[in-house]
Coordinates of C-alpha atoms and ligand atoms in Angstrom, one line a residue:
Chain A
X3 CA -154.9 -231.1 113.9
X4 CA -155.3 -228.4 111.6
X5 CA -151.7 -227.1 111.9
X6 CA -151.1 -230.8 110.8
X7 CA -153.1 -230.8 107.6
X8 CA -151.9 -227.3 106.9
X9 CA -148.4 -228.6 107.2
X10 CA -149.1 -231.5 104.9
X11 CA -151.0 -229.3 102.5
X12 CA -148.0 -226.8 101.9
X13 CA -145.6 -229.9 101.7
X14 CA -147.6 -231.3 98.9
X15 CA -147.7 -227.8 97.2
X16 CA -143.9 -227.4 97.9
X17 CA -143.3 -231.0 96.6
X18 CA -145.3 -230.5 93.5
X19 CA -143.7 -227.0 92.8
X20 CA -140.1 -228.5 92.9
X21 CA -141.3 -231.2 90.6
X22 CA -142.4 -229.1 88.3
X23 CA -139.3 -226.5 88.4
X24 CA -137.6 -229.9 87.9
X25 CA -139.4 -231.0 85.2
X26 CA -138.6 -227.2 83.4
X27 CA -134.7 -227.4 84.3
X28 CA -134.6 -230.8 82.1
X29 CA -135.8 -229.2 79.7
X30 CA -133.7 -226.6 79.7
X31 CA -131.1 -229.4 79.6
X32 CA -132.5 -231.0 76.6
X33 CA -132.6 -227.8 74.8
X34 CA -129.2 -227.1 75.3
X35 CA -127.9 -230.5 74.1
X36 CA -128.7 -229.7 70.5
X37 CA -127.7 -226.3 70.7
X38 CA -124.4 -225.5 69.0
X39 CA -121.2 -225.5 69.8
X40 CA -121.5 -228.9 71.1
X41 CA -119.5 -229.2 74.4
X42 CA -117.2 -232.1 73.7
X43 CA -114.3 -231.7 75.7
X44 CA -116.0 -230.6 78.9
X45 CA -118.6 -233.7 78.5
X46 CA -115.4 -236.2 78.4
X47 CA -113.7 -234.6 80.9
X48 CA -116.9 -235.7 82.9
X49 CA -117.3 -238.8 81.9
X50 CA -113.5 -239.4 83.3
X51 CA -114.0 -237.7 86.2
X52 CA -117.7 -239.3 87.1
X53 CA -116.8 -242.9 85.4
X54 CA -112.8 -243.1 87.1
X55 CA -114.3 -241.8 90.1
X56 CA -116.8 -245.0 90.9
X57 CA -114.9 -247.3 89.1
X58 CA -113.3 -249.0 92.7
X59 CA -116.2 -248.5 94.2
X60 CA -118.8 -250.6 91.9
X61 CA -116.0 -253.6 90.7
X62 CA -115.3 -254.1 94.6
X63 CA -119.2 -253.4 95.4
X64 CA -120.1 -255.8 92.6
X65 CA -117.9 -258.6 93.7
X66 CA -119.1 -258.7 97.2
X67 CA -123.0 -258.5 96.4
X68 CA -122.2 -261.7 93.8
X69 CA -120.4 -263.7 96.8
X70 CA -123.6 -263.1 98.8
X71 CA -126.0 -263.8 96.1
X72 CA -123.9 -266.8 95.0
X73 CA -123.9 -268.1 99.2
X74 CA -127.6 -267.3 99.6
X75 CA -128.2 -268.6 96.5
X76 CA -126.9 -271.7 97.0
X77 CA -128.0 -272.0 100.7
X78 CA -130.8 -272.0 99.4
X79 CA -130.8 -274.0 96.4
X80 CA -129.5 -277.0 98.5
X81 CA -132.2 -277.6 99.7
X82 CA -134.2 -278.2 96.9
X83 CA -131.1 -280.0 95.3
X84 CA -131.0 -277.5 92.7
X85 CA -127.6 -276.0 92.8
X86 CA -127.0 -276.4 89.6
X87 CA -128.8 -273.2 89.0
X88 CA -127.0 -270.8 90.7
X89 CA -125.7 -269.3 87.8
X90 CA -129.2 -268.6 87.0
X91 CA -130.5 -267.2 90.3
X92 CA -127.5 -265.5 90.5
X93 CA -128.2 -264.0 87.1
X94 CA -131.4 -262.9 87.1
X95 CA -131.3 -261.1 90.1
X96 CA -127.9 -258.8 89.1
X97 CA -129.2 -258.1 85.5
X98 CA -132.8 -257.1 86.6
X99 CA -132.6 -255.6 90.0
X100 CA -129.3 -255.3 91.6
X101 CA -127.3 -254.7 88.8
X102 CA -128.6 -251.4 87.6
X103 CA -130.0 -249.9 91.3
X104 CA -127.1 -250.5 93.1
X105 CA -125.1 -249.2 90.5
X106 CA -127.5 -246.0 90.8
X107 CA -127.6 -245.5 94.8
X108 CA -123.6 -246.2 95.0
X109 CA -123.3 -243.7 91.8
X110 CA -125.0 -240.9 93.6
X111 CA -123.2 -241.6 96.7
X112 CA -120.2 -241.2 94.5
X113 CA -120.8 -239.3 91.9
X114 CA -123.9 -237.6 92.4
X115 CA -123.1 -235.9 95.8
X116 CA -119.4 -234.2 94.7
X117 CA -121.6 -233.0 91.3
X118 CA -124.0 -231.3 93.6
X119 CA -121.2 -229.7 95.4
X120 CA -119.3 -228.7 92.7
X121 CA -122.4 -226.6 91.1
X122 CA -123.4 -225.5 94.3
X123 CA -119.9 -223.9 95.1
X124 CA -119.9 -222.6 92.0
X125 CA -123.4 -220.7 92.3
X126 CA -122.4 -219.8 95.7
X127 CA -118.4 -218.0 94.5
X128 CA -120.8 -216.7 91.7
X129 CA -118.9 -218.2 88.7
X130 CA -122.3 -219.5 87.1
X131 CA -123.2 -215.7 87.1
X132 CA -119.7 -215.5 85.8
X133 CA -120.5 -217.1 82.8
X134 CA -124.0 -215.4 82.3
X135 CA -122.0 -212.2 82.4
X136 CA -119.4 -213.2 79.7
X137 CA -122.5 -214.2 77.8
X138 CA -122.7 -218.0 78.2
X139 CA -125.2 -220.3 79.5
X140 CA -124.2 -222.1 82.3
X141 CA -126.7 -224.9 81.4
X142 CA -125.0 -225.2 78.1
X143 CA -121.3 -224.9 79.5
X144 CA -121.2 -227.0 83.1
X145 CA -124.6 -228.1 83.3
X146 CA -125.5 -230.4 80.2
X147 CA -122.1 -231.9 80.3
X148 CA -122.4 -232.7 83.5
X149 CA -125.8 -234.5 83.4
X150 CA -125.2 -236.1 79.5
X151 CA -122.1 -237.7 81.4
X152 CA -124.0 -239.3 84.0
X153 CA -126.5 -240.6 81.8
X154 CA -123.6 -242.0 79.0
X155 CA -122.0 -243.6 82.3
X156 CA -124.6 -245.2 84.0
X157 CA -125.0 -248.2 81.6
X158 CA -121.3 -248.8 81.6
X159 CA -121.0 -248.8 85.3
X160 CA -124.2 -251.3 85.5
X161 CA -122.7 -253.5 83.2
X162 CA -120.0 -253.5 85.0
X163 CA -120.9 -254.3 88.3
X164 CA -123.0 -256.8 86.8
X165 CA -119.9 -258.3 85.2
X166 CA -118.1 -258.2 88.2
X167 CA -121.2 -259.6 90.4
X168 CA -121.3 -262.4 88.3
X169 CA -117.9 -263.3 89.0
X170 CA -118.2 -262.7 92.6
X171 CA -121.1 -265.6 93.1
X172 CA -118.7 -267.7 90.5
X173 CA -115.9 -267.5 93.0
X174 CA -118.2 -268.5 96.0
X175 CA -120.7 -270.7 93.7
X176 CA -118.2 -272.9 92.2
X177 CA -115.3 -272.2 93.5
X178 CA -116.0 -271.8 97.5
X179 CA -119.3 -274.2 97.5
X180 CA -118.3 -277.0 94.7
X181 CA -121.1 -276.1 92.4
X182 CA -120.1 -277.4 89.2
X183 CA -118.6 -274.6 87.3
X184 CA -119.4 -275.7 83.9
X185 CA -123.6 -276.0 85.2
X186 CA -123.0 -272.4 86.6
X187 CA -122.0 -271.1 83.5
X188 CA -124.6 -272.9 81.2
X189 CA -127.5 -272.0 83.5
X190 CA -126.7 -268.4 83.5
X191 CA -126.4 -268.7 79.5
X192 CA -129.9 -270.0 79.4
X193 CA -131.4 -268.6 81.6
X194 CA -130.6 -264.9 80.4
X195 CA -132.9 -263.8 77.6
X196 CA -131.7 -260.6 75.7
X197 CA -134.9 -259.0 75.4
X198 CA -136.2 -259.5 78.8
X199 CA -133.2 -259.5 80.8
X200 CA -130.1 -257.7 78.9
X201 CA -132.3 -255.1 77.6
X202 CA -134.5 -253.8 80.5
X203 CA -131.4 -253.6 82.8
X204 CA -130.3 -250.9 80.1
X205 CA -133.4 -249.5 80.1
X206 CA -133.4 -249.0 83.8
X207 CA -129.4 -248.3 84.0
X208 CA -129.9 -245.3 81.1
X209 CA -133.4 -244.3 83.2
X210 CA -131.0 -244.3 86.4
X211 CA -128.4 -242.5 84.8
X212 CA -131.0 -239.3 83.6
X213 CA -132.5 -239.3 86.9
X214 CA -129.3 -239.1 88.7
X215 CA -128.1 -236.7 86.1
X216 CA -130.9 -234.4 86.2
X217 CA -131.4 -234.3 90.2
X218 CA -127.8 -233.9 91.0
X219 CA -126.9 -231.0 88.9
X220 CA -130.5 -229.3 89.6
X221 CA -129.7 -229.6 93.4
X222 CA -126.5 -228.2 92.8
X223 CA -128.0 -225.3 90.2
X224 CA -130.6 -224.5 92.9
X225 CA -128.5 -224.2 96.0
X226 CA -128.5 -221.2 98.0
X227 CA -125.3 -219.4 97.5
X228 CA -123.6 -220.3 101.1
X229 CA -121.6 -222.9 102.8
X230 CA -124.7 -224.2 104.3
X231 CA -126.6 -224.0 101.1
X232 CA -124.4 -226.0 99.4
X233 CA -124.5 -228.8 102.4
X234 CA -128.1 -229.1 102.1
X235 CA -128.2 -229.6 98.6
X236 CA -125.8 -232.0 98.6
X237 CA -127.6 -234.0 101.4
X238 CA -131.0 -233.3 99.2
X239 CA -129.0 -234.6 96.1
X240 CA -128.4 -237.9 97.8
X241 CA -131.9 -238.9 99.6
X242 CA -134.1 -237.5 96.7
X243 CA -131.9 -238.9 94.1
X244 CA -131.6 -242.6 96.1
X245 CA -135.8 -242.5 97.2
X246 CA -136.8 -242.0 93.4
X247 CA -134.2 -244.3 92.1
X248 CA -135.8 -246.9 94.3
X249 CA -139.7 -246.2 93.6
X250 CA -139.2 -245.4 89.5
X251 CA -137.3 -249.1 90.0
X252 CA -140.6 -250.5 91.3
X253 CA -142.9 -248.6 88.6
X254 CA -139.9 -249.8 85.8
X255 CA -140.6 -253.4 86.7
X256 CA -144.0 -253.5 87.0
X257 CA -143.8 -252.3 83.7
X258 CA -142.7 -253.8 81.2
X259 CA -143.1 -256.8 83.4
X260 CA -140.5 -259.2 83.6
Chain B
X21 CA -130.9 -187.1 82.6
X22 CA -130.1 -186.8 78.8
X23 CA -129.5 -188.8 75.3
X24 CA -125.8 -188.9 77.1
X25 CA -126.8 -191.5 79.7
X26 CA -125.0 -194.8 78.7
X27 CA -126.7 -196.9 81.8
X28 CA -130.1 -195.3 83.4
X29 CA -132.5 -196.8 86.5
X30 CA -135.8 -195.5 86.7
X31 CA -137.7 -196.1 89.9
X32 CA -136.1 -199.4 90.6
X33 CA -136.9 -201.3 93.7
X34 CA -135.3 -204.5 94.7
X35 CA -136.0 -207.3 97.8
X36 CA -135.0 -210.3 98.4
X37 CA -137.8 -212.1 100.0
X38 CA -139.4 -209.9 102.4
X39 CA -136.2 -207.9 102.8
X40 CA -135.9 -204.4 101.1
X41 CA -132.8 -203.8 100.0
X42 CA -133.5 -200.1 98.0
X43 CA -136.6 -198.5 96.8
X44 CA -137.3 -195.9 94.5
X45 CA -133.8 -195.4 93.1
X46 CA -133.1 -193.3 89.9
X47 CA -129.5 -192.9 88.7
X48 CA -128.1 -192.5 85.6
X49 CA -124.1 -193.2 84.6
X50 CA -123.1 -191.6 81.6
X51 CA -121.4 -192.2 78.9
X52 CA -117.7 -192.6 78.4
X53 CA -117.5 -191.5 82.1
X54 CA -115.9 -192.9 85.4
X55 CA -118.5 -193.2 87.9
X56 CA -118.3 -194.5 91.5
X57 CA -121.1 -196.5 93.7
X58 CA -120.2 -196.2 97.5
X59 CA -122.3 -197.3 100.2
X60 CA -122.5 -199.2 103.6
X61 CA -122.0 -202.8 103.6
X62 CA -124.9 -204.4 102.2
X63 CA -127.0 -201.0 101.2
X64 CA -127.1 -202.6 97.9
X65 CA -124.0 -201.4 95.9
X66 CA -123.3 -205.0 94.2
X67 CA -127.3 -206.0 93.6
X68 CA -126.8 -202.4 91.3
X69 CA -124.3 -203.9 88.9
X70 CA -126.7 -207.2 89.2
X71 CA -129.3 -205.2 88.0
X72 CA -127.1 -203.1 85.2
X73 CA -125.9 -206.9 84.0
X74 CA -129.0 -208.3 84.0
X75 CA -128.3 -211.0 86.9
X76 CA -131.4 -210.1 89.0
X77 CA -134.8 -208.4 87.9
X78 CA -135.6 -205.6 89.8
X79 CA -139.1 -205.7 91.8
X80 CA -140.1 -202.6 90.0
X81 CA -138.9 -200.1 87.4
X82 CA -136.6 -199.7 84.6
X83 CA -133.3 -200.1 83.5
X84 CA -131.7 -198.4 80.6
X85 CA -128.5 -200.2 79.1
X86 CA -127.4 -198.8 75.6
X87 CA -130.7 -197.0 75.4
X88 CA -132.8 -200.8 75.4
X89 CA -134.9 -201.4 78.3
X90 CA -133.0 -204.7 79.8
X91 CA -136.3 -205.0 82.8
X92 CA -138.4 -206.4 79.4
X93 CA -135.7 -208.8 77.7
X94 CA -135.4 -212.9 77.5
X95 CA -132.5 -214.0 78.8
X96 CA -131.7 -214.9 75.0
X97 CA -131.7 -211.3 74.5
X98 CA -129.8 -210.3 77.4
X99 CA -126.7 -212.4 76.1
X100 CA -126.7 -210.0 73.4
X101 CA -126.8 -206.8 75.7
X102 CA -123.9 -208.4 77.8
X103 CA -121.5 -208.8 75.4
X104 CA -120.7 -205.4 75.1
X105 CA -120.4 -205.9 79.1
X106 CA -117.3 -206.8 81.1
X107 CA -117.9 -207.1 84.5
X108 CA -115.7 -207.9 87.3
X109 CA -117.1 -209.2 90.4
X110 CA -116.5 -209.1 94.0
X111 CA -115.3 -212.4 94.7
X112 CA -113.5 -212.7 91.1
X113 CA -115.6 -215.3 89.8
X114 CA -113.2 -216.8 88.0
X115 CA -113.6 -220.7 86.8
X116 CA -111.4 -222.5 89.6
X117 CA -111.1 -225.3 87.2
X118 CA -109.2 -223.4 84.5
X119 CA -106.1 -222.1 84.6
X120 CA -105.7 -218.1 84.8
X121 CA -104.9 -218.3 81.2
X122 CA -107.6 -220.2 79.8
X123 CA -109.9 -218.5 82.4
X124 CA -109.1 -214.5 80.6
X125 CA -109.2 -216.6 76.8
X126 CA -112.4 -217.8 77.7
X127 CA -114.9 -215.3 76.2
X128 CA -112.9 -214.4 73.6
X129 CA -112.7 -218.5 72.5
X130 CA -116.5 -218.2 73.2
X131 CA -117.2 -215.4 71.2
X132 CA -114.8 -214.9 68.3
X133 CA -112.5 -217.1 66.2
X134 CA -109.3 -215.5 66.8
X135 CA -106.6 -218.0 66.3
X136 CA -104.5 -219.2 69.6
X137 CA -101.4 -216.6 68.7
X138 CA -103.5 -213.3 68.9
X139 CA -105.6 -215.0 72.0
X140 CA -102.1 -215.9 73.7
X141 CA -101.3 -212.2 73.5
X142 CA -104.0 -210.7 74.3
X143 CA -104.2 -212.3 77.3
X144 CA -100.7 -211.4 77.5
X145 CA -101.6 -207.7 77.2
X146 CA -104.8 -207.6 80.0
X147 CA -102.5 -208.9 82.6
X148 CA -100.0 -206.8 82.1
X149 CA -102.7 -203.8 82.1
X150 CA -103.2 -205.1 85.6
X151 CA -100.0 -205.7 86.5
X152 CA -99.6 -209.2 86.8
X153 CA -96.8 -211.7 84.8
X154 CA -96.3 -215.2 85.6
X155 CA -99.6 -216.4 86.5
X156 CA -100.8 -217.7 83.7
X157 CA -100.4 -221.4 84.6
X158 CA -101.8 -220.8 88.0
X159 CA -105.4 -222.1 89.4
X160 CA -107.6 -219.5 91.2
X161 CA -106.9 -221.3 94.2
X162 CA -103.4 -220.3 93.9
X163 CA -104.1 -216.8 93.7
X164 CA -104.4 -214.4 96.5
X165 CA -107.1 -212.0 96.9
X166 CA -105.6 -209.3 95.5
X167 CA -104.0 -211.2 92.6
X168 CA -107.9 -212.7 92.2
X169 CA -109.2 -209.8 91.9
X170 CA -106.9 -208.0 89.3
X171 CA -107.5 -211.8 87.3
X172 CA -110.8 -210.9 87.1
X173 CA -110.2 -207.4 85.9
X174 CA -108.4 -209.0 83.4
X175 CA -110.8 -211.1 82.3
X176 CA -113.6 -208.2 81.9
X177 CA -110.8 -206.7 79.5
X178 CA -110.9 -208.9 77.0
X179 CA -113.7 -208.7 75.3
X180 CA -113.0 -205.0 74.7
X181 CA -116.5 -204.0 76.4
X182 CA -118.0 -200.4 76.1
X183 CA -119.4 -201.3 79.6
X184 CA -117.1 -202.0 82.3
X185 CA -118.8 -202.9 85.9
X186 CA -116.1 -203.1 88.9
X187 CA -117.6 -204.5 92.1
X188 CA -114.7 -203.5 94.8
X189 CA -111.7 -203.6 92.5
X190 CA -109.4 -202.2 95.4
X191 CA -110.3 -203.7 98.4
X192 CA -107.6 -206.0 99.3
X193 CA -104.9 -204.9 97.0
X194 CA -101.7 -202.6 98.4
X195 CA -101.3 -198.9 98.0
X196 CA -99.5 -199.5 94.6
X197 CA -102.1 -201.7 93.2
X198 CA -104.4 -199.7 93.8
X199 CA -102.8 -196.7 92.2
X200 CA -102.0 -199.1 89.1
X201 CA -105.7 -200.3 88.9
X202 CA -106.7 -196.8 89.4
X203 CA -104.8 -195.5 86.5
X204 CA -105.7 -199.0 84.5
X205 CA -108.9 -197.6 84.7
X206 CA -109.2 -193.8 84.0
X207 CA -106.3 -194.6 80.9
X208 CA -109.0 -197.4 79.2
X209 CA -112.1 -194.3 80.5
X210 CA -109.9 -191.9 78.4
X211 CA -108.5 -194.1 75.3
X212 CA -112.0 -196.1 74.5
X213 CA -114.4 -193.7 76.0
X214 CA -115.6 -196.9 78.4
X215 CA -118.4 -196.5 80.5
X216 CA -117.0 -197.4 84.1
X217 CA -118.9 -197.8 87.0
X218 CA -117.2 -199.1 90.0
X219 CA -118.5 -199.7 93.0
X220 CA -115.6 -198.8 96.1
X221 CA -115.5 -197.9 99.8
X222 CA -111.4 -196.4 98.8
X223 CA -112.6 -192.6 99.2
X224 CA -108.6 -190.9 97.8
X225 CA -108.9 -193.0 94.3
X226 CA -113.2 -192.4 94.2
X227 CA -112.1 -188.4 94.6
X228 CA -109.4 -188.8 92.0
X229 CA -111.0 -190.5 89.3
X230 CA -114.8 -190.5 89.7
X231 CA -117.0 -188.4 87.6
X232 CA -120.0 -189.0 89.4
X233 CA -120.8 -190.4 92.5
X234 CA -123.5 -192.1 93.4
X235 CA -123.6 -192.4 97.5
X236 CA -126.2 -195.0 99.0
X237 CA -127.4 -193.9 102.2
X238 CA -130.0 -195.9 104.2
X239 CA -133.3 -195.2 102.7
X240 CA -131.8 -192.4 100.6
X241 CA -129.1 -192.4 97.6
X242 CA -127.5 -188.7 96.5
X243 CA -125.6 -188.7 93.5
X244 CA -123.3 -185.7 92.2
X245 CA -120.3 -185.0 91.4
X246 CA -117.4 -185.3 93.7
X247 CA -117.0 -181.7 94.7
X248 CA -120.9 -181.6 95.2
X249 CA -120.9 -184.4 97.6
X250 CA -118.0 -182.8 99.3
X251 CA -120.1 -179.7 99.6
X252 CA -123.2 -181.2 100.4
X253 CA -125.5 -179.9 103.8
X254 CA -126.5 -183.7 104.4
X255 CA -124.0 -184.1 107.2
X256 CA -124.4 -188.3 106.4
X257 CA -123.1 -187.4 102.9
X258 CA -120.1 -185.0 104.1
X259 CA -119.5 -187.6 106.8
X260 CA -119.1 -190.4 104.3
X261 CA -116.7 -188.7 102.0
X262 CA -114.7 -187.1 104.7
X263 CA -114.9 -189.1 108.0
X264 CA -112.9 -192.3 109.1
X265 CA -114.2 -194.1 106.5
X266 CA -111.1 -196.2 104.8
X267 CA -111.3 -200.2 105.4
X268 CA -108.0 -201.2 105.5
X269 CA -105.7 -199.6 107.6
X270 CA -102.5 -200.4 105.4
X271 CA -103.9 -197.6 103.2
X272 CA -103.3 -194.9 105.6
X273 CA -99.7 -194.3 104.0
X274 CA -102.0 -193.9 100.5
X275 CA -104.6 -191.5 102.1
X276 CA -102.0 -188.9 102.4
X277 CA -101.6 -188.6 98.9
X278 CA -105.2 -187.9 98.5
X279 CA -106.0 -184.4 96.9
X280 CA -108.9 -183.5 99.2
X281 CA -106.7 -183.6 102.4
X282 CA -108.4 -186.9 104.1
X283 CA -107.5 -187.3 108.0
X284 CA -108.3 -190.0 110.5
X285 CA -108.0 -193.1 108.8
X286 CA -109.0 -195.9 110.7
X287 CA -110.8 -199.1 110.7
X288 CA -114.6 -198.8 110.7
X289 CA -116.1 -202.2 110.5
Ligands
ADP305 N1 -129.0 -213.6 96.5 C1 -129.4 -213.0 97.6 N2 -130.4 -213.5 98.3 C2 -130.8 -212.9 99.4 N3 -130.4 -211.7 99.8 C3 -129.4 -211.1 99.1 C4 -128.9 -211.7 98.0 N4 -127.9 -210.9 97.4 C5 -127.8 -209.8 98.3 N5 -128.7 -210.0 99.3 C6 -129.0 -209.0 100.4 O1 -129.1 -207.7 99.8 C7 -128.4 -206.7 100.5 C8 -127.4 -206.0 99.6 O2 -126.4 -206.9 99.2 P1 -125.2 -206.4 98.3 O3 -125.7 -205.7 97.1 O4 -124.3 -207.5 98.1 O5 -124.5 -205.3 99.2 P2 -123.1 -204.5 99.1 O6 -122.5 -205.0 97.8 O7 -123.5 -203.1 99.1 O8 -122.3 -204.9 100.3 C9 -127.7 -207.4 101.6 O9 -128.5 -207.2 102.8 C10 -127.8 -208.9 101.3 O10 -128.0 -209.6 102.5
MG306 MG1 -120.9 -206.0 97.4

């Protein structure tokens, strides 16, 4: 019993220590942004590689979950002979939830994970000491590109999938189901209202997009210079970037409320 | 020790976690000389150069680089001391996402505003100092070991440092390499009046070119000059210079060159 609360206690302290060398390595981050030379090449370089790499993944990902949502939806509507809605329910739920997590958890799966193991293989062959040698910062060189990427791509990729989501429950909605396309369309028009709707899914796509950025490269920056090092950080990148996607969603909603 | 001592450790101990690795260790490396680092596996040799570059803080004590204590600088400050650094390190550390090209025109892209021409030949020049053409297009994962490493000799090169750190520059390379490298080295030693230190288990080329050695011995470093080690009554530290102690068995055929009359090469580890 006391083993157990000793256990829990030195989790907590771990858990608070990491969040705190965390919440010092984005700042390190931030600094480096608006120091000079500004990294332009290596920062669109990432953006190909982390943008071109999920691009198949969230257009097919974002047509299937809009089939679903457009056959719930409408199972569901039925009943209340309301299908003329669909394009609304559909709506709704991709701009303000699924849109931008999904987006997130398939991004890290993507994206995040192969960052993580590309910084950790490179603390662990020694070329981020490399660079300290030659008298470069490695946050400044392959770190802040890396995380300014993510965070530029995440609201493109959400929009996207969004787009494509949309499209998806239009195919099964009106196409599939015989709900009346033209309803479908002018119930998602009227239903969606910029400020509530448009606006917080940036605001939680661009929230995504820093987390994912930040965890993913720390991970990767804090690895232990081995094979198995790099593993675990990779697998740490992906469940601690997914599990704090999910609860800052919650805390996102609840606040501003929509 | 005197005003002549380029790179200086005072007292310095070093761990990782609960794990000693030295304790206690005074050296000095001075300037515009060739000195040589050997040492068992893992006594320690490449957490020294760490420590001279400024990569890992000692536990305890000093280090002198360029007479500025480097234990007390920010890591804004240390930039400064390592640009007048080249260091080449064990596993190359070169960027696997450049090619060998862009990975030697690095610093000097980083650092100064040469224009492409000049940087194109310079680069030129370094890998010809180590003996390498046609590579310049390749990725580090194209390279062998060998080739890796002299890349990353290269690369030290061309920022024209005062300091030169070589963790194992020979290991892995064949007999004429390692002559080559060998030369490389004491010919930039003698034209810039570099400070070297390289750290190397090849005993013939430590005994050619090396200044000073400094041998570390479990729990125990002696440092002298060649012929003092030679002539040393520690039998561990006549043992070391003289005994099978070679890695690489295809440098048997180089050990006979060898000025101090080395026998019995074999494997060790
Ligand atoms: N980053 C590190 N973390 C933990 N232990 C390390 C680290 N770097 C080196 N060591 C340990 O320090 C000792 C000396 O390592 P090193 O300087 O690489 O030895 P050498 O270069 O002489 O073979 C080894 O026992 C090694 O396990
Ligand atoms: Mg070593």
């Amino acid at each position: 019993m006391v083993n157990a609360i000793q256990e829990l206690g030195a989790k907590t302290t771990r858990f608070i220590e990491e969040l705190g060398r965390i919440a010092v390595f984005t700042w390190l981050i931030v600094r480096a942004v608006f120091r000079p030379p500004p990294r332009i090449r290596p920062f669109i370089d990432e953006v190909f590689k982390v943008g071109v790499m999920s691009l198949v993944i969230i257009c097919v990902s974002g047509v299937a979950v809009g089939a679903v949502l457009g056959l719930q939806g409408y199972n569901t509507l039925v009943r209340f002979g309301a299908t003329e809605s669909l394009g609304a329910a559909v709506g709704l739920v991709l701009f303000r939830e699924l849109g931008p997590v999904l987006t997130a958890l398939l991004f890290i799966g993507r994206a995040g994970s192969s960052t993580t193991a590309e910084i950790g293989t490179m603390v662990a062959t020694e070329q981020l000491d490399g660079l300290r040698m030659m008298a470069v910062d490695p946050i400044h060189y392959v770190i802040t590109p890396k995380a300014l990427a993510m965070l530029f791509v995440m609201p493109l990729l959400s929009s996207l999938f969004i787009l494509f989501g949309l499209g998806g429950g239009y195919l099964v909605g009106a196409q599939l189901m015989g709900v009346d396309p033209g309803s479908y369309i002018s119930s998602l028009q009227n239903a969606i209202v910029f400020k509530d709707d448009i606006l917080s899914s940036l605001i939680k796509a661009l929230t995504f997009g820093c987390m994912v950025g930040v965890i993913s490269t720390f991970e990767g920056y804090s690895s232990a210079p081995t094979s198995s090092g790099v593993s675990r950080a990779t697998t740490a990148s992906v469940v601690v970037g997914s599990v704090s996607v999910l609860i800052v969603d919650y805390l996102l909603t609840a606040l501003m409320g929509v | 020790m005197g005003e002549c001592d380029h790179i200086r450790l005072e007292d310095v101990s070093m761990a990782f976690g609960r794990r000693e690795v030295f304790t206690g260790l005074n050296s000095c490396f001075p300037r515009g000389q060739i000195s040589v680092i050997l040492g068992g596996s893992g006594s320690g040799k490449s957490t020294v150069l760490k420590i001279i570059g400024g990569l890992v803080r000692p536990h305890s004590g000093q280090v002198w680089v360029d007479e500025e204590n480097i234990t007390q600088l920010k890591e804004r400050q240390l930039y400064q001391v390592r640009r007048r650094i080249g260091m080449m390190f064990q596993g190359g550390a070169l960027l696997d996402s450049l090619t060998v090209f862009e990975n030697l025109a690095f610093p000097v892209r980083e650092h100064t505003k040469l224009g492409e021409d000049e940087i194109a030949s310079r680069v030129r020049r370094c890998l010809e100092a180590v003996g390498l053409n046609d590579v310049e297009d390749l990725l580090p994962g194209q390279l062998s070991g060998g080739m890796t490493k002299r890349v990353a000799l290269g690369r030290a090169l061309m920022m024209e440092p005062v300091i030169l750190l070589c963790d194992e520059p020979f290991s892995g390379l064949d007999p004429i390499s390692i002559r080559r490298i060998e030369q490389l080295l004491m010919r930039i030693n003698e034209e810039f009046s570099i400070t070297i230190v390289v750290v190397s288990h090849h005993i013939p080329s430590t005994l050619r070119m090396a200044e000073q050695v400094l041998l570390m011995l479990p729990g125990a470093t002696v440092a002298g000059s060649p012929k003092e080690l030679l002539a040393h009554d520690d039998d561990r530290v006549r043992g070391f210079l003289h005994e099978d102690f070679g890695g690489d068995p295809d440098l048997q055929v180089e050990s006979i060159e060898g000025s101090h009359g080395e026998k019995n090469w074999s494997r060790s580890w």
